[in-house]
Amino acid sequence: MAGSGWHDFDTLESFIAKEQRRYPESRGVFADLLRRVGVASKVISAKVQKAGLLDVLGKQGSKNVQDEEQAKLDVIANEIMKATFHWMPLVGGIATEEEEDYIAYPPRSDTEGDRYIVCFDPLDGSSNIDANVSVGTIFSIHRAEGGSRMCEEKDFLQPGSKQLAAGYVIYGSSTMFVFTTGHGVHGFTLDPEVGEYVLSHEGIRIPDKCTCFSANEANYPKWDEPTRRFVDYVRSREDPRYQKTSSRYIGSLVADFHRNLLYGGVFMYPTNQATGEDKLRLMFECGPLAMIIEQAGGLATTGRVRILDVRPTDMQQTVPLVIGPRREVELYEKMVRDFDISSGARRASLPPPTAE
Ligand code: AFP
């Protein structure tokens, strides 16, 4: 079409269809699931953009299972995501960060083969919404073996290494859908005029540099020693690699993660030593982002264990998270290891406690 400026491009739809052709035996359900997440995210995106107009800003007055106040949009996004999977026969169950218990769907008479489990954080970073800050949806898909039975808790409590797909949608200056099925990370930007996700970032790799360092630095006094050593090292700028590193923290995980993925940067949310508590959820936040970062060439760790190897013990489990370029995450792990060895050695060199 001469003069129209039109040229061929991939949409989320066409990209997923191409991916599916790699697996001729595929039932198409998995592809359909990804498409449905895409559709749900368009609906959430529209709500987020019209938040002020629809008078849905502000608090709902209810609290979620972590005793956090739910913004109205949290509730709306949660309902949209739940409704998306409810009718799909091959979805065995869903779990949402907003609810304590998982929801299992009874198998239907026409259900054959394995079913899928979908976990999601419908609107991460929602405490920032009133200030018009970017927020996001995070999701992951697992397999639940044995399609003709009701899904149980063990089907949900799988380590991140078993995820079949993971992704997030960022509702920012534009809306982007980023996902992986274990074959690289691909990003699609929503064209608001056409209403389609268009492939804009194929095969995303995290740059091997540390442009940004993202952590809530007000918590510095509550971090453990190796974490403080790592942060001091980066901030000292002794190492030429960190001479231009800037501190950037939004407090909206998807937004912090997305920027670091594109520019090269490390995000950390360490344990609060004063309370022994962690903030970020393994199943809904850390696991999916860990799969994405590894597919993009980076790493994610608790400091002592690869995030993808942590098997959740309960649905709302939280873990410390350090995620970003391979070099920074490995350096952090080394500092933790060295600290553990030296403090173990210090403990061993102390005289044994004497009986009273
Ligand atoms: P909200 O969804 O309540 O805004 O929490 C966001 C979040 O879980 C995650 O997106 C941020 O990285 C993290 O909390 C920020 O926590 P701090 O406010 O303690 O820095």
CSV table of C-alpha atoms and ligand atoms in Angstrom, one decimal:
chain,number,residue,atom,x,y,z
A,1,MET,CA,0.0,0.0,0.0
A,2,ALA,CA,2.1,2.8,-1.3
A,3,GLY,CA,2.2,5.9,0.8
A,4,SER,CA,0.2,4.4,3.7
A,5,GLY,CA,3.4,3.9,5.8
A,6,TRP,CA,2.2,0.4,6.4
A,7,HIS,CA,4.7,-2.4,6.7
A,8,ASP,CA,4.4,-5.9,8.1
A,9,PHE,CA,5.0,-6.3,11.8
A,10,ASP,CA,4.3,-8.9,14.5
A,11,THR,CA,1.6,-8.5,17.0
A,12,LEU,CA,1.3,-10.5,20.2
A,13,GLU,CA,-1.3,-12.6,18.4
A,14,SER,CA,0.9,-13.4,15.4
A,15,PHE,CA,4.0,-13.9,17.5
A,16,ILE,CA,2.3,-16.4,19.7
A,17,ALA,CA,0.9,-18.2,16.7
A,18,LYS,CA,4.4,-18.5,15.2
A,19,GLU,CA,5.8,-19.8,18.5
A,20,GLN,CA,3.0,-22.4,18.6
A,21,ARG,CA,3.9,-23.7,15.2
A,22,ARG,CA,7.2,-24.9,16.8
A,23,TYR,CA,5.1,-27.5,18.7
A,24,PRO,CA,2.9,-29.3,16.2
A,25,GLU,CA,1.5,-31.5,19.0
A,26,SER,CA,0.4,-28.5,21.0
A,27,ARG,CA,-3.3,-28.3,21.9
A,28,GLY,CA,-3.2,-24.5,21.6
A,29,VAL,CA,-4.3,-24.0,25.1
A,30,PHE,CA,-1.1,-22.5,26.4
A,31,ALA,CA,-1.1,-20.1,23.5
A,32,ASP,CA,-4.6,-19.2,24.3
A,33,LEU,CA,-3.7,-18.6,27.9
A,34,LEU,CA,-1.1,-16.1,26.9
A,35,ARG,CA,-3.5,-14.4,24.5
A,36,ARG,CA,-6.0,-14.1,27.3
A,37,VAL,CA,-3.5,-12.5,29.6
A,38,GLY,CA,-2.9,-10.0,26.8
A,39,VAL,CA,-6.6,-9.2,26.6
A,40,ALA,CA,-7.0,-8.9,30.4
A,41,SER,CA,-4.0,-6.5,30.5
A,42,LYS,CA,-5.6,-4.3,27.8
A,43,VAL,CA,-8.7,-4.0,30.0
A,44,ILE,CA,-6.6,-3.2,33.1
A,45,SER,CA,-4.6,-0.7,31.1
A,46,ALA,CA,-7.7,1.1,30.0
A,47,LYS,CA,-8.9,1.2,33.7
A,48,VAL,CA,-5.5,2.5,34.9
A,49,GLN,CA,-5.5,5.2,32.2
A,50,LYS,CA,-8.9,6.3,33.1
A,51,ALA,CA,-8.4,6.0,36.8
A,52,GLY,CA,-8.9,9.7,37.6
A,53,LEU,CA,-11.9,10.0,35.3
A,54,LEU,CA,-13.7,6.9,36.6
A,55,ASP,CA,-13.3,8.1,40.2
A,56,VAL,CA,-11.6,4.8,41.0
A,57,LEU,CA,-8.6,6.4,42.6
A,58,GLY,CA,-8.2,6.1,46.3
A,59,LYS,CA,-8.7,3.4,48.8
A,60,GLN,CA,-11.3,0.7,48.8
A,61,GLY,CA,-11.4,0.6,52.6
A,62,SER,CA,-10.5,-3.1,52.7
A,63,LYS,CA,-7.2,-4.9,53.4
A,64,ASN,CA,-5.6,-7.8,51.6
A,65,VAL,CA,-4.0,-10.9,53.2
A,66,GLN,CA,-0.8,-9.0,54.0
A,67,ASP,CA,-2.9,-6.5,55.9
A,68,GLU,CA,-2.2,-3.8,53.3
A,69,GLU,CA,-4.8,-1.4,52.2
A,70,GLN,CA,-6.2,-2.3,48.8
A,71,ALA,CA,-6.5,0.5,46.3
A,72,LYS,CA,-9.7,0.3,44.3
A,73,LEU,CA,-7.8,-0.6,41.2
A,74,ASP,CA,-6.2,-3.6,43.0
A,75,VAL,CA,-9.6,-5.0,43.4
A,76,ILE,CA,-10.7,-4.2,39.9
A,77,ALA,CA,-7.6,-5.7,38.4
A,78,ASN,CA,-7.9,-8.8,40.5
A,79,GLU,CA,-11.5,-9.3,39.3
A,80,ILE,CA,-10.5,-8.8,35.7
A,81,MET,CA,-7.7,-11.4,36.0
A,82,LYS,CA,-9.9,-13.9,37.8
A,83,ALA,CA,-12.7,-13.6,35.3
A,84,THR,CA,-10.2,-14.1,32.5
A,85,PHE,CA,-9.3,-17.7,33.5
A,86,HIS,CA,-12.5,-18.8,35.1
A,87,TRP,CA,-14.1,-20.2,32.0
A,88,MET,CA,-11.1,-21.9,30.5
A,89,PRO,CA,-11.4,-25.7,30.8
A,90,LEU,CA,-7.7,-26.3,30.8
A,91,VAL,CA,-7.0,-23.9,33.7
A,92,GLY,CA,-6.9,-26.1,36.8
A,93,GLY,CA,-6.6,-23.2,39.2
A,94,ILE,CA,-5.4,-19.7,39.9
A,95,ALA,CA,-3.7,-18.0,42.7
A,96,THR,CA,-3.6,-14.2,43.2
A,97,GLU,CA,-1.5,-12.1,45.5
A,98,GLU,CA,-4.6,-10.4,46.7
A,99,GLU,CA,-6.2,-13.6,48.2
A,100,GLU,CA,-4.9,-16.0,50.8
A,101,ASP,CA,-6.2,-19.2,49.2
A,102,TYR,CA,-5.8,-20.5,45.7
A,103,ILE,CA,-8.9,-21.2,43.6
A,104,ALA,CA,-9.2,-24.7,42.0
A,105,TYR,CA,-11.7,-25.4,39.2
A,106,PRO,CA,-13.3,-28.8,38.9
A,107,PRO,CA,-12.2,-30.7,35.9
A,108,ARG,CA,-14.8,-30.8,33.1
A,109,SER,CA,-16.0,-34.0,31.4
A,110,ASP,CA,-14.2,-32.9,28.2
A,111,THR,CA,-10.9,-32.1,30.0
A,112,GLU,CA,-8.0,-34.3,28.8
A,113,GLY,CA,-4.3,-34.2,29.6
A,114,ASP,CA,-2.5,-31.8,32.0
A,115,ARG,CA,-4.1,-28.6,33.0
A,116,TYR,CA,-2.4,-25.2,33.9
A,117,ILE,CA,-2.0,-23.2,37.0
A,118,VAL,CA,-1.9,-19.4,36.7
A,119,CYS,CA,-0.5,-17.2,39.4
A,120,PHE,CA,-0.6,-13.4,39.3
A,121,ASP,CA,-0.1,-10.1,41.1
A,122,PRO,CA,-2.9,-8.2,39.4
A,123,LEU,CA,-1.6,-4.7,40.1
A,124,ASP,CA,1.8,-4.4,41.6
A,125,GLY,CA,3.0,-1.1,43.0
A,126,SER,CA,-0.6,0.1,43.4
A,127,SER,CA,0.2,2.3,46.4
A,128,ASN,CA,1.8,4.6,43.8
A,129,ILE,CA,-1.3,4.9,41.7
A,130,ASP,CA,-2.5,8.2,43.2
A,131,ALA,CA,0.7,9.8,42.1
A,132,ASN,CA,0.4,8.6,38.5
A,133,VAL,CA,3.5,6.3,38.8
A,134,SER,CA,3.9,3.2,36.6
A,135,VAL,CA,2.4,0.0,37.9
A,136,GLY,CA,2.2,-3.5,36.6
A,137,THR,CA,0.7,-6.9,36.4
A,138,ILE,CA,3.0,-10.0,36.9
A,139,PHE,CA,2.0,-13.5,36.0
A,140,SER,CA,3.4,-17.0,35.7
A,141,ILE,CA,2.1,-20.3,34.4
A,142,HIS,CA,2.8,-23.8,35.7
A,143,ARG,CA,1.7,-27.2,34.7
A,144,ALA,CA,-0.6,-29.3,37.0
A,145,GLU,CA,-0.2,-32.9,36.0
A,146,GLY,CA,-3.2,-35.1,35.7
A,147,GLY,CA,-6.1,-33.2,34.1
A,148,SER,CA,-9.0,-35.2,35.5
A,149,ARG,CA,-8.5,-34.3,39.2
A,150,MET,CA,-9.0,-31.3,41.3
A,151,CYS,CA,-5.8,-29.2,41.7
A,152,GLU,CA,-4.3,-29.2,45.2
A,153,GLU,CA,-1.9,-26.9,47.1
A,154,LYS,CA,1.1,-28.9,45.9
A,155,ASP,CA,0.3,-28.0,42.3
A,156,PHE,CA,0.7,-24.3,43.2
A,157,LEU,CA,3.8,-24.7,45.5
A,158,GLN,CA,6.2,-25.4,42.7
A,159,PRO,CA,9.7,-23.8,42.4
A,160,GLY,CA,10.1,-21.1,39.7
A,161,SER,CA,12.3,-23.4,37.7
A,162,LYS,CA,9.1,-25.3,36.8
A,163,GLN,CA,7.4,-22.2,35.3
A,164,LEU,CA,6.3,-22.7,31.7
A,165,ALA,CA,6.0,-19.0,31.1
A,166,ALA,CA,6.3,-15.8,33.0
A,167,GLY,CA,5.7,-12.2,32.2
A,168,TYR,CA,4.6,-8.8,33.2
A,169,VAL,CA,2.7,-5.8,31.8
A,170,ILE,CA,3.8,-2.3,32.7
A,171,TYR,CA,1.3,0.4,32.6
A,172,GLY,CA,3.6,3.4,32.1
A,173,SER,CA,4.1,6.1,29.5
A,174,SER,CA,3.0,3.3,27.2
A,175,THR,CA,1.7,-0.1,28.1
A,176,MET,CA,4.1,-3.0,27.4
A,177,PHE,CA,3.6,-6.7,27.6
A,178,VAL,CA,6.9,-8.6,28.3
A,179,PHE,CA,7.0,-12.4,28.5
A,180,THR,CA,9.1,-15.5,28.1
A,181,THR,CA,8.2,-19.1,27.5
A,182,GLY,CA,11.8,-20.2,28.0
A,183,HIS,CA,12.9,-19.1,24.5
A,184,GLY,CA,14.1,-15.5,25.2
A,185,VAL,CA,12.3,-12.5,26.4
A,186,HIS,CA,10.1,-10.5,24.1
A,187,GLY,CA,8.4,-7.1,24.6
A,188,PHE,CA,5.2,-5.8,22.9
A,189,THR,CA,4.0,-2.2,23.1
A,190,LEU,CA,0.3,-1.5,23.0
A,191,ASP,CA,-0.6,0.7,20.1
A,192,PRO,CA,-3.5,2.6,21.6
A,193,GLU,CA,-4.9,3.7,18.2
A,194,VAL,CA,-5.2,0.1,16.9
A,195,GLY,CA,-5.6,-1.6,20.2
A,196,GLU,CA,-2.9,-4.2,19.5
A,197,TYR,CA,0.3,-5.2,21.2
A,198,VAL,CA,3.0,-4.7,18.6
A,199,LEU,CA,6.4,-6.5,18.8
A,200,SER,CA,8.8,-3.7,19.8
A,201,HIS,CA,11.5,-5.5,21.8
A,202,GLU,CA,12.5,-8.9,20.4
A,203,GLY,CA,15.0,-11.0,22.2
A,204,ILE,CA,15.7,-8.6,25.1
A,205,ARG,CA,19.1,-9.1,26.8
A,206,ILE,CA,20.0,-7.2,29.9
A,207,PRO,CA,23.1,-5.0,29.1
A,208,ASP,CA,26.2,-6.1,30.9
A,209,LYS,CA,26.6,-2.9,32.9
A,210,CYS,CA,25.2,-1.4,36.1
A,211,THR,CA,23.7,1.9,35.0
A,212,CYS,CA,21.3,1.9,37.9
A,213,PHE,CA,21.2,0.6,41.4
A,214,SER,CA,17.7,0.3,42.9
A,215,ALA,CA,16.9,-0.3,46.5
A,216,ASN,CA,15.0,1.5,49.3
A,217,GLU,CA,18.1,3.0,50.8
A,218,ALA,CA,16.2,4.3,53.8
A,219,ASN,CA,16.3,0.7,55.0
A,220,TYR,CA,20.2,0.6,54.9
A,221,PRO,CA,20.6,0.4,58.7
A,222,LYS,CA,18.3,-2.6,58.7
A,223,TRP,CA,20.3,-4.6,56.1
A,224,ASP,CA,22.7,-7.3,57.0
A,225,GLU,CA,26.5,-6.7,56.8
A,226,PRO,CA,27.2,-8.3,53.4
A,227,THR,CA,24.4,-6.3,51.8
A,228,ARG,CA,25.7,-3.1,53.3
A,229,ARG,CA,29.2,-4.0,52.1
A,230,PHE,CA,27.9,-4.6,48.6
A,231,VAL,CA,26.1,-1.3,48.6
A,232,ASP,CA,29.1,0.5,50.0
A,233,TYR,CA,31.3,-1.0,47.4
A,234,VAL,CA,29.0,0.1,44.5
A,235,ARG,CA,28.6,3.6,46.0
A,236,SER,CA,32.3,4.1,46.6
A,237,ARG,CA,32.9,4.1,42.9
A,238,GLU,CA,36.3,2.5,43.4
A,239,ASP,CA,35.5,0.0,40.7
A,240,PRO,CA,35.4,1.7,37.2
A,241,ARG,CA,32.3,-0.3,36.5
A,242,TYR,CA,30.4,1.8,39.0
A,243,GLN,CA,31.7,5.2,38.2
A,244,LYS,CA,28.5,6.2,36.4
A,245,THR,CA,26.1,4.1,38.4
A,246,SER,CA,23.0,6.1,39.5
A,247,SER,CA,20.6,5.4,42.2
A,248,ARG,CA,17.1,4.9,40.9
A,249,TYR,CA,14.2,3.6,43.0
A,250,ILE,CA,10.5,4.0,42.1
A,251,GLY,CA,9.1,1.6,44.7
A,252,SER,CA,7.0,-0.1,42.0
A,253,LEU,CA,8.7,-3.4,41.3
A,254,VAL,CA,7.7,-3.8,37.7
A,255,ALA,CA,8.8,-0.3,36.9
A,256,ASP,CA,12.1,-0.7,38.6
A,257,PHE,CA,12.7,-4.1,37.1
A,258,HIS,CA,11.7,-3.0,33.6
A,259,ARG,CA,14.1,0.0,33.6
A,260,ASN,CA,17.0,-2.2,34.9
A,261,LEU,CA,16.2,-4.9,32.3
A,262,LEU,CA,16.5,-2.4,29.4
A,263,TYR,CA,19.3,-0.2,30.7
A,264,GLY,CA,21.3,-2.6,32.9
A,265,GLY,CA,20.8,-2.3,36.6
A,266,VAL,CA,20.5,-4.2,39.8
A,267,PHE,CA,17.4,-4.2,42.1
A,268,MET,CA,17.5,-5.4,45.6
A,269,TYR,CA,15.0,-5.8,48.4
A,270,PRO,CA,17.0,-7.5,51.3
A,271,THR,CA,15.7,-8.9,54.6
A,272,ASN,CA,14.9,-6.4,57.3
A,273,GLN,CA,17.2,-7.6,60.1
A,274,ALA,CA,15.2,-5.7,62.7
A,275,THR,CA,12.1,-7.8,62.1
A,276,GLY,CA,13.5,-10.7,60.1
A,277,GLU,CA,10.9,-10.0,57.5
A,278,ASP,CA,11.1,-9.9,53.7
A,279,LYS,CA,8.8,-7.9,51.5
A,280,LEU,CA,8.5,-9.5,48.1
A,281,ARG,CA,6.4,-12.6,47.3
A,282,LEU,CA,8.2,-15.6,45.9
A,283,MET,CA,5.3,-16.9,43.8
A,284,PHE,CA,3.8,-13.7,42.6
A,285,GLU,CA,6.8,-11.4,42.1
A,286,CYS,CA,10.3,-12.9,42.6
A,287,GLY,CA,9.7,-16.2,40.7
A,288,PRO,CA,8.3,-14.8,37.5
A,289,LEU,CA,10.8,-11.9,37.3
A,290,ALA,CA,13.6,-14.4,38.0
A,291,MET,CA,12.6,-16.5,35.0
A,292,ILE,CA,12.6,-13.4,32.8
A,293,ILE,CA,16.0,-12.1,34.0
A,294,GLU,CA,17.6,-15.5,33.5
A,295,GLN,CA,16.2,-15.7,30.0
A,296,ALA,CA,17.6,-12.2,29.4
A,297,GLY,CA,21.1,-13.2,30.5
A,298,GLY,CA,20.9,-12.0,34.1
A,299,LEU,CA,20.5,-13.7,37.5
A,300,ALA,CA,18.2,-13.5,40.6
A,301,THR,CA,19.2,-14.7,44.1
A,302,THR,CA,18.2,-14.5,47.7
A,303,GLY,CA,21.9,-14.1,48.3
A,304,ARG,CA,22.3,-17.7,49.2
A,305,VAL,CA,20.0,-19.5,46.8
A,306,ARG,CA,19.0,-19.0,43.2
A,307,ILE,CA,15.4,-17.7,43.3
A,308,LEU,CA,14.3,-20.3,40.7
A,309,ASP,CA,15.4,-23.1,43.0
A,310,VAL,CA,13.4,-22.0,46.0
A,311,ARG,CA,10.4,-24.2,46.6
A,312,PRO,CA,7.6,-22.2,48.2
A,313,THR,CA,6.3,-23.5,51.5
A,314,ASP,CA,3.2,-21.4,51.5
A,315,MET,CA,1.4,-19.3,48.9
A,316,GLN,CA,2.3,-15.9,50.3
A,317,GLN,CA,6.0,-16.7,51.2
A,318,THR,CA,8.3,-13.8,50.9
A,319,VAL,CA,12.1,-13.9,50.2
A,320,PRO,CA,15.0,-11.4,49.9
A,321,LEU,CA,15.6,-10.5,46.2
A,322,VAL,CA,18.7,-9.3,44.4
A,323,ILE,CA,18.1,-9.3,40.6
A,324,GLY,CA,20.0,-7.9,37.7
A,325,PRO,CA,23.1,-8.3,35.5
A,326,ARG,CA,25.0,-11.6,36.1
A,327,ARG,CA,28.1,-9.8,37.3
A,328,GLU,CA,26.4,-7.8,40.1
A,329,VAL,CA,24.4,-10.7,41.3
A,330,GLU,CA,27.5,-13.0,41.4
A,331,LEU,CA,29.4,-10.3,43.2
A,332,TYR,CA,26.7,-10.0,45.8
A,333,GLU,CA,26.5,-13.8,46.3
A,334,LYS,CA,30.3,-13.9,46.7
A,335,MET,CA,30.2,-11.2,49.4
A,336,VAL,CA,27.5,-13.1,51.2
A,337,ARG,CA,29.5,-16.3,51.0
A,338,ASP,CA,32.7,-14.7,52.2
A,339,PHE,CA,30.8,-13.1,55.1
A,340,ASP,CA,29.3,-16.5,56.0
A,341,ILE,CA,32.7,-18.2,55.9
A,342,SER,CA,34.4,-15.5,57.9
A,343,SER,CA,31.6,-15.2,60.5
A,344,GLY,CA,31.6,-19.1,60.7
A,345,ALA,CA,35.3,-19.0,61.3
A,346,ARG,CA,34.9,-16.2,63.9
A,347,ARG,CA,32.3,-18.3,65.7
A,348,ALA,CA,34.5,-21.4,65.5
A,349,SER,CA,37.5,-19.5,67.0
A,350,LEU,CA,35.5,-18.4,70.0
A,351,PRO,CA,36.0,-20.4,73.2
A,352,PRO,CA,33.1,-22.8,73.8
A,353,PRO,CA,30.4,-21.4,76.1
A,354,THR,CA,31.0,-22.4,79.7
A,355,ALA,CA,28.2,-23.9,81.8
A,356,GLU,CA,26.8,-21.6,84.5
B,1,AFP,P1,2.4,-1.9,46.7
B,1,AFP,O1,1.8,-2.8,45.6
B,1,AFP,O2,1.7,-1.9,48.0
B,1,AFP,O3,2.6,-0.5,46.1
B,1,AFP,O4,3.8,-2.5,47.0
B,1,AFP,C1,4.8,-2.5,46.0
B,1,AFP,C2,5.9,-3.5,46.3
B,1,AFP,O5,5.4,-4.8,46.6
B,1,AFP,C3,6.8,-3.6,45.1
B,1,AFP,O6,6.2,-3.3,43.9
B,1,AFP,C4,7.9,-2.6,45.4
B,1,AFP,O7,9.2,-3.0,44.9
B,1,AFP,C5,8.0,-2.7,46.9
B,1,AFP,O8,6.7,-3.0,47.3
B,1,AFP,C6,8.4,-1.3,47.5
B,1,AFP,O9,8.5,-1.5,48.9
B,1,AFP,P2,9.0,-0.2,49.8
B,1,AFP,O10,7.9,0.8,49.7
B,1,AFP,O11,9.2,-0.8,51.1
B,1,AFP,O12,10.3,0.3,49.2
